[in-house]
Coordinates of C-alpha atoms in Angstrom, one line a residue:
Chain A
M552 CA 116.7 100.1 27.6
N553 CA 114.5 103.1 28.2
G554 CA 113.8 102.7 31.9
I555 CA 110.7 100.5 31.9
P556 CA 111.2 98.0 34.6
T557 CA 110.2 94.3 34.6
I558 CA 108.0 93.0 37.4
A559 CA 111.0 91.3 38.9
S560 CA 113.1 94.4 38.9
A561 CA 110.3 96.7 40.1
A562 CA 109.5 94.2 42.9
A563 CA 113.1 94.4 44.1
E564 CA 113.0 98.2 44.0
I565 CA 109.7 98.3 45.9
A566 CA 110.9 95.8 48.5
S567 CA 114.0 97.8 49.1
G568 CA 112.0 101.0 49.4
R569 CA 113.9 102.7 46.5
V570 CA 110.7 103.0 44.5
S571 CA 107.2 103.5 45.7
P572 CA 104.1 101.9 44.1
V573 CA 102.6 105.3 43.7
A574 CA 105.6 106.6 41.7
L575 CA 105.5 103.4 39.6
A576 CA 101.8 103.8 38.9
E577 CA 102.3 107.5 38.1
A578 CA 105.1 106.7 35.7
C579 CA 102.9 104.2 33.9
L580 CA 100.0 106.6 33.8
A581 CA 102.3 109.3 32.4
R582 CA 103.4 106.9 29.6
I583 CA 99.7 106.1 28.9
D584 CA 98.9 109.8 28.8
Q585 CA 101.7 110.4 26.3
H586 CA 101.2 107.4 24.0
E587 CA 97.9 105.5 24.5
A588 CA 96.1 107.5 21.8
K589 CA 98.4 105.9 19.2
L590 CA 97.8 102.4 20.6
N591 CA 94.2 102.1 21.9
S592 CA 95.3 99.4 24.3
F593 CA 92.8 100.3 27.0
I594 CA 89.0 100.0 26.9
R595 CA 88.8 101.7 30.3
L596 CA 91.5 103.4 32.4
E597 CA 90.9 103.5 36.1
R598 CA 93.3 106.3 37.0
E599 CA 91.9 107.3 40.5
R600 CA 91.3 103.8 41.6
A601 CA 94.9 102.9 40.5
I602 CA 96.4 105.7 42.5
A603 CA 94.3 104.9 45.5
S604 CA 95.3 101.3 45.3
A605 CA 99.0 102.2 44.9
R606 CA 98.7 104.4 48.0
V607 CA 97.3 101.5 50.0
A608 CA 100.1 99.2 48.7
E609 CA 102.7 101.8 49.7
A610 CA 101.3 102.1 53.2
E611 CA 101.1 98.3 53.6
I612 CA 104.6 97.8 52.4
K613 CA 106.0 100.6 54.7
A614 CA 104.1 98.9 57.6
G615 CA 106.0 95.7 56.9
R616 CA 103.0 93.9 55.3
R617 CA 104.4 93.3 51.9
R618 CA 102.4 90.6 50.2
G619 CA 104.9 89.4 47.7
P620 CA 106.5 90.3 44.4
L621 CA 103.3 91.5 42.8
H622 CA 102.5 94.0 45.6
G623 CA 102.3 97.5 44.1
I624 CA 102.9 96.3 40.5
P625 CA 101.0 98.2 37.7
F626 CA 98.8 95.7 35.9
A627 CA 95.7 95.4 33.8
H628 CA 93.1 92.8 32.8
K629 CA 91.9 91.7 29.4
D630 CA 88.4 93.0 29.3
I631 CA 86.8 89.6 29.4
Y632 CA 87.9 89.1 33.0
E633 CA 85.1 90.2 35.2
T634 CA 85.9 93.0 37.6
A635 CA 83.4 93.9 40.4
G636 CA 82.0 97.3 39.9
I637 CA 84.0 98.0 36.7
P638 CA 82.4 97.4 33.3
T639 CA 83.5 94.2 31.5
T640 CA 82.6 94.8 27.9
C641 CA 84.4 92.0 26.0
H642 CA 85.0 94.9 23.5
S643 CA 81.4 94.5 22.3
K644 CA 78.3 96.6 21.9
L645 CA 76.4 93.8 23.5
L646 CA 78.1 94.2 26.8
Q647 CA 79.2 97.8 26.8
D648 CA 77.1 98.6 29.9
Y649 CA 77.6 95.3 31.7
V650 CA 79.1 95.8 35.2
P651 CA 79.8 92.5 37.1
T652 CA 79.2 92.3 40.8
K653 CA 82.0 89.9 41.5
D654 CA 85.6 89.5 40.5
A655 CA 86.7 86.6 38.4
F656 CA 88.6 84.1 40.5
T657 CA 91.9 85.1 39.0
V658 CA 91.2 88.8 39.3
A659 CA 90.6 88.2 43.0
K660 CA 93.8 86.3 43.4
L661 CA 95.9 89.0 41.7
A662 CA 94.2 91.7 43.8
E663 CA 95.0 89.7 46.9
A664 CA 98.6 89.6 45.7
G665 CA 98.5 93.4 45.7
I666 CA 98.6 94.3 42.0
V667 CA 97.7 97.9 41.2
M668 CA 95.0 97.6 38.5
L669 CA 95.2 100.4 36.0
G670 CA 92.2 99.4 33.9
K671 CA 90.7 97.0 31.4
L672 CA 92.4 96.2 28.2
A673 CA 91.2 95.9 24.6
T674 CA 90.5 92.5 23.2
H675 CA 89.0 91.0 20.0
E676 CA 85.3 91.1 20.4
F677 CA 84.4 88.2 22.8
A678 CA 88.0 87.1 22.4
V679 CA 87.6 85.9 18.8
G680 CA 86.4 88.7 16.6
G681 CA 89.7 89.9 15.1
P682 CA 90.8 93.6 14.9
S683 CA 87.5 95.4 14.1
F684 CA 86.8 99.0 13.3
D685 CA 83.0 98.7 13.7
L686 CA 82.9 98.3 17.5
P687 CA 82.4 101.0 20.2
W688 CA 86.2 101.0 20.7
P689 CA 88.9 100.8 18.1
P690 CA 91.3 97.8 18.0
A691 CA 94.6 97.9 19.7
R692 CA 97.7 98.8 17.6
N693 CA 101.2 97.3 17.7
P694 CA 103.7 99.5 19.5
W695 CA 106.5 98.3 17.2
A696 CA 104.6 99.6 14.2
T697 CA 101.2 101.1 14.7
E698 CA 99.8 100.1 11.3
H699 CA 100.4 96.5 12.2
F700 CA 98.4 93.9 14.1
T701 CA 99.1 93.3 17.8
G702 CA 98.0 89.7 17.4
G703 CA 95.0 88.5 19.4
S704 CA 92.8 88.1 21.0
S705 CA 94.7 89.5 24.0
S706 CA 95.5 92.4 21.8
G707 CA 95.3 95.2 24.4
T708 CA 97.5 93.2 26.8
G709 CA 100.1 92.7 24.1
A710 CA 100.2 96.4 23.3
A711 CA 100.0 97.7 26.9
V712 CA 102.8 95.5 28.2
A713 CA 105.1 96.1 25.2
A714 CA 104.6 99.9 25.5
G715 CA 105.3 99.8 29.3
F716 CA 101.8 101.0 30.2
V717 CA 101.6 98.1 32.6
L718 CA 104.2 95.6 33.7
G719 CA 102.0 92.6 33.1
G720 CA 98.5 91.7 32.1
T721 CA 96.0 88.9 31.8
G722 CA 95.2 87.1 28.7
S723 CA 93.2 84.2 27.5
C724 CA 93.9 81.6 24.9
T725 CA 91.5 79.4 22.9
G726 CA 93.6 79.0 19.7
G727 CA 96.6 81.2 20.3
S728 CA 95.4 84.3 21.9
I729 CA 98.1 84.6 24.5
R730 CA 101.0 83.4 22.3
T731 CA 100.2 85.4 19.2
P732 CA 100.1 88.9 20.8
S733 CA 103.1 87.8 22.8
A734 CA 104.9 87.0 19.5
F735 CA 103.8 90.0 17.6
C736 CA 104.5 92.4 20.5
G737 CA 107.9 91.0 21.6
L738 CA 106.7 89.6 24.9
A739 CA 106.7 86.4 26.9
G740 CA 103.3 84.8 27.3
I741 CA 102.3 81.4 28.5
K742 CA 99.2 79.3 27.9
P743 CA 99.3 77.0 30.8
T744 CA 98.0 73.4 31.0
Y745 CA 94.2 73.3 30.7
G746 CA 92.7 73.8 34.1
L747 CA 95.8 75.2 35.9
V748 CA 94.4 78.7 35.9
S749 CA 90.7 79.1 36.7
R750 CA 88.3 80.2 34.0
S751 CA 85.5 81.2 36.3
G752 CA 84.5 84.8 35.9
I753 CA 86.1 85.0 32.5
Q754 CA 83.7 85.3 29.6
P755 CA 83.8 81.9 27.8
L756 CA 84.6 81.4 24.2
A757 CA 85.0 77.6 23.8
F758 CA 84.8 75.8 27.1
T759 CA 87.2 72.9 26.3
L760 CA 89.8 75.1 24.6
D761 CA 89.8 78.2 26.8
H762 CA 92.9 78.7 28.9
A763 CA 93.8 81.7 31.1
G764 CA 97.4 83.0 31.5
P765 CA 99.8 85.9 31.8
L766 CA 101.7 88.1 29.3
A767 CA 104.7 90.1 30.5
W768 CA 108.0 91.4 29.3
T769 CA 110.1 88.4 30.4
V770 CA 109.7 84.7 31.2
E771 CA 110.6 85.4 34.8
D772 CA 107.7 87.9 35.1
C773 CA 105.4 85.3 33.6
A774 CA 106.6 82.8 36.3
I775 CA 105.9 85.3 39.0
L776 CA 102.4 86.0 37.6
L777 CA 101.6 82.3 37.0
Q778 CA 102.6 81.6 40.6
T779 CA 99.6 83.7 41.7
M780 CA 97.2 82.9 38.9
A781 CA 97.5 79.1 39.2
G782 CA 95.4 77.2 41.6
H783 CA 92.3 75.1 42.1
D784 CA 88.9 76.7 41.9
L785 CA 85.7 74.7 42.7
A786 CA 83.7 77.1 40.6
D787 CA 85.5 76.0 37.4
P788 CA 84.6 72.4 36.5
G789 CA 87.8 72.1 34.5
S790 CA 90.0 73.3 37.3
A791 CA 92.9 71.1 38.1
N792 CA 93.6 70.2 41.7
V793 CA 97.4 69.9 41.5
Q794 CA 100.4 70.9 43.5
I795 CA 101.8 74.2 42.3
P796 CA 105.6 74.3 42.3
D797 CA 107.7 77.4 42.8
Y798 CA 108.0 78.5 39.2
R799 CA 110.4 81.4 39.9
A800 CA 112.8 79.3 42.0
G801 CA 112.8 76.7 39.3
L802 CA 114.0 79.0 36.6
V803 CA 117.7 78.7 37.3
A804 CA 118.0 75.0 36.7
G805 CA 119.0 75.5 33.1
L806 CA 118.7 73.3 30.1
A807 CA 121.5 70.8 30.5
G808 CA 120.3 67.4 29.6
Q809 CA 116.8 68.5 28.5
R810 CA 115.6 66.6 25.4
V811 CA 114.1 69.1 22.9
G812 CA 112.1 68.0 20.0
V813 CA 111.8 70.3 16.9
V814 CA 108.5 70.0 15.2
R815 CA 110.2 70.8 11.9
H816 CA 107.5 69.5 9.5
F817 CA 105.0 72.0 10.9
F818 CA 107.0 75.0 9.7
E819 CA 109.0 73.6 6.8
T820 CA 106.4 71.6 5.0
D821 CA 102.9 71.8 6.6
N822 CA 102.9 75.6 6.6
P823 CA 106.3 76.9 5.5
V824 CA 107.5 80.0 7.3
S825 CA 109.3 83.0 5.9
A826 CA 113.1 82.7 5.5
E827 CA 113.7 85.1 8.4
V828 CA 111.4 83.2 10.7
G829 CA 113.1 80.0 9.7
A830 CA 116.5 81.5 10.3
A831 CA 115.5 82.9 13.7
T832 CA 114.1 79.5 14.7
E833 CA 117.3 77.7 13.7
A834 CA 119.4 80.2 15.5
A835 CA 117.2 79.7 18.7
I836 CA 117.6 76.0 18.4
G837 CA 121.3 76.5 18.2
V838 CA 121.2 78.5 21.4
L839 CA 119.2 75.8 23.2
S840 CA 121.8 73.3 22.0
R841 CA 124.7 75.4 23.3
L842 CA 122.9 75.6 26.6
G843 CA 123.0 71.8 26.9
A844 CA 119.8 70.7 25.4
Q845 CA 119.8 67.5 23.3
V846 CA 118.0 68.4 20.2
S847 CA 116.3 66.1 17.7
D848 CA 113.5 66.3 15.2
V849 CA 110.1 64.9 16.0
T850 CA 107.0 64.1 14.0
L851 CA 103.4 64.9 15.1
P852 CA 100.2 64.4 13.1
P853 CA 99.9 66.9 10.3
L854 CA 99.3 70.6 11.2
L855 CA 96.0 70.5 9.2
D856 CA 94.7 67.7 11.4
W857 CA 95.3 69.8 14.6
N858 CA 93.8 72.9 13.0
A859 CA 90.7 71.0 11.6
C860 CA 90.1 69.5 15.0
G861 CA 90.7 72.7 17.0
W862 CA 88.7 75.0 14.8
L863 CA 85.7 72.7 14.5
I864 CA 85.5 72.4 18.3
L865 CA 86.1 76.1 18.7
I866 CA 83.5 77.4 16.4
S867 CA 80.9 74.8 17.6
E868 CA 81.4 75.6 21.2
A869 CA 81.6 79.4 20.6
Y870 CA 78.5 79.3 18.5
A871 CA 76.6 77.5 21.2
V872 CA 77.6 80.2 23.7
H873 CA 76.5 83.0 21.4
E874 CA 73.5 81.4 19.6
P875 CA 70.8 83.3 21.5
W876 CA 72.3 86.7 20.7
L877 CA 73.3 85.8 17.2
R878 CA 69.6 84.9 16.5
T879 CA 68.2 88.1 18.0
R880 CA 71.0 90.7 17.8
Y881 CA 73.1 89.5 14.9
N882 CA 74.0 92.9 13.5
D883 CA 75.0 94.2 16.9
Y884 CA 78.1 92.0 16.7
G885 CA 81.0 93.3 14.7
K886 CA 81.4 91.9 11.2
N887 CA 84.6 89.9 12.0
L888 CA 83.0 88.1 14.9
R889 CA 79.7 87.5 13.1
E890 CA 81.6 85.9 10.3
R891 CA 83.8 83.8 12.5
L892 CA 81.0 82.5 14.8
T893 CA 78.4 82.0 12.1
L894 CA 80.3 79.1 10.6
G895 CA 79.8 77.2 13.8
A896 CA 76.1 77.0 13.0
F897 CA 76.9 74.6 10.2
V898 CA 78.9 72.0 12.1
S899 CA 76.8 69.0 12.7
A900 CA 76.6 67.2 16.1
A901 CA 78.3 64.2 14.5
D902 CA 81.1 66.3 13.2
Y903 CA 81.6 67.9 16.5
I904 CA 81.8 64.5 18.3
N905 CA 84.2 63.3 15.6
A906 CA 86.4 66.3 16.2
V907 CA 86.4 65.5 20.0
R908 CA 87.2 61.9 19.3
F909 CA 90.0 63.0 16.9
R910 CA 91.2 65.2 19.8
R911 CA 91.8 62.2 22.0
E912 CA 93.8 60.5 19.2
L913 CA 95.9 63.6 18.7
Q914 CA 96.5 64.0 22.4
E915 CA 97.6 60.4 22.7
N916 CA 99.9 60.8 19.7
L917 CA 101.5 63.9 21.3
A918 CA 101.9 62.0 24.6
R919 CA 103.7 59.2 22.8
V920 CA 106.1 61.6 21.2
M921 CA 106.7 63.4 24.4
A922 CA 107.6 60.2 26.2
D923 CA 110.9 60.6 24.4
V924 CA 111.4 64.4 24.6
D925 CA 110.9 66.8 27.4
L926 CA 110.0 69.9 25.3
L927 CA 108.9 70.8 21.8
V928 CA 110.1 73.9 20.0
L929 CA 108.8 75.6 16.8
P930 CA 108.0 79.1 15.7
T931 CA 105.0 80.7 17.4
T932 CA 103.7 82.3 14.2
V933 CA 104.3 82.0 10.4
G934 CA 105.7 85.5 10.2
P935 CA 105.9 88.8 12.0
A936 CA 102.8 90.9 12.6
P937 CA 100.9 91.6 9.4
R938 CA 99.4 95.0 8.6
L939 CA 95.9 95.5 10.2
E940 CA 94.2 95.7 6.9
D941 CA 95.6 92.3 5.9
V942 CA 93.9 90.4 8.8
T943 CA 90.7 88.8 7.4
S944 CA 87.7 87.3 9.1
F945 CA 88.6 83.8 7.8
S946 CA 92.4 84.0 8.0
S947 CA 92.3 81.2 10.6
F948 CA 90.8 78.9 8.0
E949 CA 93.0 80.1 5.2
T950 CA 96.3 79.1 6.8
P951 CA 96.8 76.7 9.7
N952 CA 98.5 78.1 12.8
F953 CA 101.1 76.7 15.1
T954 CA 99.4 77.6 18.3
I955 CA 96.0 75.8 18.3
P956 CA 97.6 72.3 18.4
F957 CA 98.6 73.0 22.0
N958 CA 95.1 74.2 22.9
V959 CA 93.7 71.0 21.4
A960 CA 96.2 69.0 23.5
G961 CA 95.8 71.2 26.6
V962 CA 99.5 71.3 27.3
P963 CA 101.6 74.2 28.4
A964 CA 103.0 76.4 25.7
L965 CA 105.2 79.5 26.0
S966 CA 106.1 82.2 23.5
V967 CA 109.4 84.0 23.8
C968 CA 110.9 86.7 21.5
N969 CA 113.7 85.2 19.4
G970 CA 114.7 88.1 17.2
F971 CA 113.4 90.8 14.8
S972 CA 112.4 90.9 11.2
A973 CA 114.2 93.1 8.7
S974 CA 111.5 95.6 9.2
G975 CA 112.0 95.6 13.0
L976 CA 109.0 93.5 14.0
P977 CA 109.4 90.9 16.7
L978 CA 109.7 87.2 15.9
A979 CA 109.0 84.4 18.4
L980 CA 109.8 80.9 19.4
Q981 CA 107.2 78.5 21.0
I982 CA 108.3 76.1 23.8
V983 CA 105.8 73.3 24.6
G984 CA 105.8 70.9 27.5
R985 CA 103.9 68.0 29.0
P986 CA 100.8 68.6 31.1
F987 CA 101.6 70.5 34.3
E988 CA 105.2 70.9 33.5
E989 CA 105.1 74.7 33.3
A990 CA 108.2 74.8 35.5
R991 CA 110.2 73.0 32.8
V992 CA 108.8 75.1 30.0
L993 CA 109.5 78.4 31.9
R994 CA 113.0 77.2 32.8
A995 CA 113.8 76.7 29.1
G996 CA 112.4 80.0 28.1
H997 CA 114.2 81.8 30.9
A998 CA 117.5 80.1 29.9
Y999 CA 117.0 81.2 26.3
E1000 CA 116.2 84.8 27.3
Q1001 CA 119.2 85.0 29.5
A1002 CA 121.5 83.7 26.8
T1003 CA 120.2 86.3 24.2
S1004 CA 119.8 90.1 24.1
W1005 CA 116.4 90.4 22.5
K1006 CA 114.8 91.8 25.7
E1007 CA 117.1 94.8 25.7
R1008 CA 115.1 96.3 22.8
R1009 CA 111.7 98.1 23.4
P1010 CA 109.5 99.7 20.9
V1011 CA 110.1 103.4 20.3
L1012 CA 106.7 105.1 20.7
Chain B
M1482 CA 94.6 78.6 1.0
P1483 CA 91.3 79.6 -0.7
A1484 CA 88.1 77.8 0.4
P1485 CA 87.5 74.5 -1.4
K1486 CA 84.3 74.5 -3.4
A1487 CA 81.3 73.5 -1.4
T1488 CA 79.8 70.1 -2.3
I1489 CA 76.3 71.3 -1.6
T1490 CA 74.3 73.6 -3.8
R1491 CA 73.4 77.1 -2.9
D1492 CA 69.8 76.0 -2.3
E1493 CA 70.9 73.3 0.1
F1494 CA 73.0 75.9 1.9
D1495 CA 70.1 78.3 2.1
A1496 CA 68.0 75.5 3.7
R1497 CA 70.7 75.0 6.3
V1498 CA 70.7 78.7 7.0
R1499 CA 67.0 78.7 7.5
Q1500 CA 67.4 75.9 10.0
T1501 CA 69.9 78.0 12.1
G1502 CA 67.3 80.8 12.6
L1503 CA 70.1 83.3 11.9
P1504 CA 68.8 86.5 10.1
L1505 CA 71.4 86.5 7.3
N1506 CA 70.7 88.8 4.4
E1507 CA 71.5 87.8 0.8
S1508 CA 75.0 89.3 0.8
Q1509 CA 75.9 87.6 4.1
K1510 CA 74.6 84.2 2.8
A1511 CA 76.6 84.5 -0.4
E1512 CA 79.7 85.3 1.7
F1513 CA 79.3 82.3 3.9
F1514 CA 78.5 80.0 1.0
A1515 CA 81.8 81.1 -0.5
V1516 CA 83.7 79.8 2.5
Y1517 CA 81.4 76.8 3.4
G1518 CA 84.0 74.5 1.8
Y1519 CA 86.3 75.2 4.8
I1520 CA 83.8 73.6 7.1
E1521 CA 83.3 70.6 4.8
A1522 CA 87.1 70.1 4.5
M1523 CA 87.6 70.2 8.3
A1524 CA 84.7 67.9 8.9
E1525 CA 86.1 65.4 6.3
R1526 CA 89.4 65.5 8.0
V1527 CA 88.1 64.8 11.5
R1528 CA 85.9 61.9 10.2
A1529 CA 89.2 60.1 9.3
G1530 CA 87.7 58.7 6.2
G1531 CA 85.3 56.6 8.2
H1532 CA 88.2 54.4 9.4
R1533 CA 88.1 55.3 13.1
R1534 CA 87.5 52.3 15.4
R1535 CA 84.0 52.5 16.8
E1536 CA 85.3 52.3 20.4
V1537 CA 87.5 55.5 20.2
E1538 CA 86.1 57.7 22.9
P1539 CA 85.8 61.5 22.8
A1540 CA 88.4 63.5 24.7
I1541 CA 85.7 64.7 27.0
V1542 CA 84.5 62.0 29.4
F1543 CA 81.3 62.3 31.4
K1544 CA 81.7 62.0 35.2
P1545 CA 78.7 61.9 37.5
I1546 CA 78.6 64.5 40.3
R1547 CA 77.9 63.6 43.9

C-alpha cells in the first residue's frame, strides 16, 4: 500500500486528531498536481474552496462538533450532480457554461455530512456518450493503464478514486455506470435499489432506470457513503420512503447461512466471458462458500431479454429528454452521444410500452428466483478494461452486458474487485440483492474483501 | 454481434428519419441504417412473439396525486 487512506481509516485518524482535514486535502491536491494530467479525471478542480472547506471542518472537529465519518473527507461529484455556484457541465458543450443555483439533494446531504469537495469529475457526455475526444474536455483514463477505458459513465469518479485523488465520489447508473467503472478501476461501487438515493438535482438520462450511488476504494467506504446518500426526497417522484438501516454496523454479520445463487448461464452461455474472468469468478464463489454461503446455480430469463428491455427503455427515455436539443443542436453533441441517443428516435410508442410490460415480467421472474436465494453473484463485466480506441458507439448493442439487468429490476447491485488480469487490469464480481436489502449485499461484499487481499494493490501512476 | 440486417428499405428508413425532425446528413443516415437492425431485434424480443397476455401491465403504474 502506498499510503492512500480509505474513508474509514481517514475518519478514524481525523476523529483521533492524528490527521487534519487540511493535511488530507493538501495530500490529495498534491497527488492531483502530480498525476491528474495523465488521467483527466476532473472537469473542474475547486482548490481554494476545498482548502477553505477543510479549514472549516478542522475547526469544527477541534471544537467538538464532528459531524460523523465523512467530516473532512476529500470527495468529488460526477459532473451531472448539480452544485450551487459551480458549473455542472455533464461533460458537454451544451452545458459548459451552466451554473446551477441549488445543490442536488444528495450533494446537500453530503455537504451537511462535512465532505470536503475537491471538484467536479469527468463523465461520459450526459452520462451516456462513451469516452469521446470531440468534447470540450478529454475523457478520463484508467489509472491502471492509461491507454485503457475507465468504464463509464462515472468515468472520472472511477479514475479519481483509484488514483487516490479523492477518497470517494458520486456516480450514477442507468445501465451499469457505477459498476463498470468500479470494475475497470478496481473499486467498490454500489447501485442501490431504485429510489433509495434521490435523483433530484442530478441531470436525468432515463427516468425509470437512473440510480444514484457511491464509488469508493472499499465496500465499507461505500456503506459509509450510502448511509448519508440514502433517504427520502419529496422532490424525486421515485424516491422511496423506507427505513435506512445502519449499513456500516451491519457489515460484520458475515456470510454464514446466506444462500447465494450463481447466474452461471449469463457468463457461460449467454455471453461467455474470458477464461481469466471465469477463473476469477469461480475463485470468488469458492471464497464465498468457505465463508459459509450456501451456493447454487440459478436460472433467470436470457441475458438478451434483459438487455433488449433495458436498452429500448433507456434510449427511448433518453431520447425524449434530449429531443429538443437533438433537433436544434445536433452537431453540438459529441459523436458517441449523438449515435447512442439517435437510435431512440426509432423506437415506437408500442415498442416502448411492450418493453415496460416485459420489464414487469422480468422483475417478477427475478423475484420468484430470489424467493429461494438471498443474493446473486456473477461477473460485473465480460473482461477487463478494453483499450479506449476499442470502445465503439454501439458497443452496448453489439454485446449484452451483465449490469443492465439489475437496473431493469431496480434491485441493489454491488461491484467488488476479485482479482487482476494477466496484464494487471482489475477484474470484478457483482453481488445482487433483493429490493432494499443493501445491508445484506454490502455485508457479503465486505466479507469477501476481508477474506482476500485485492485491496492491498493500488495503481502505480 | 454485428447488427442484423434491417427489414425495412433504405427509403423507408429515410422516411422515418424525416419524421423525427433530426438534421442527419447522408453519412449519418447511412451509419444509422447500418445498425437499425439492432432496434428491430430488440423490439421483436420485447414483443414476446405477440404471445403476451393482454392484461399484463407495464412496470410503471399511474398513481393520482392529491
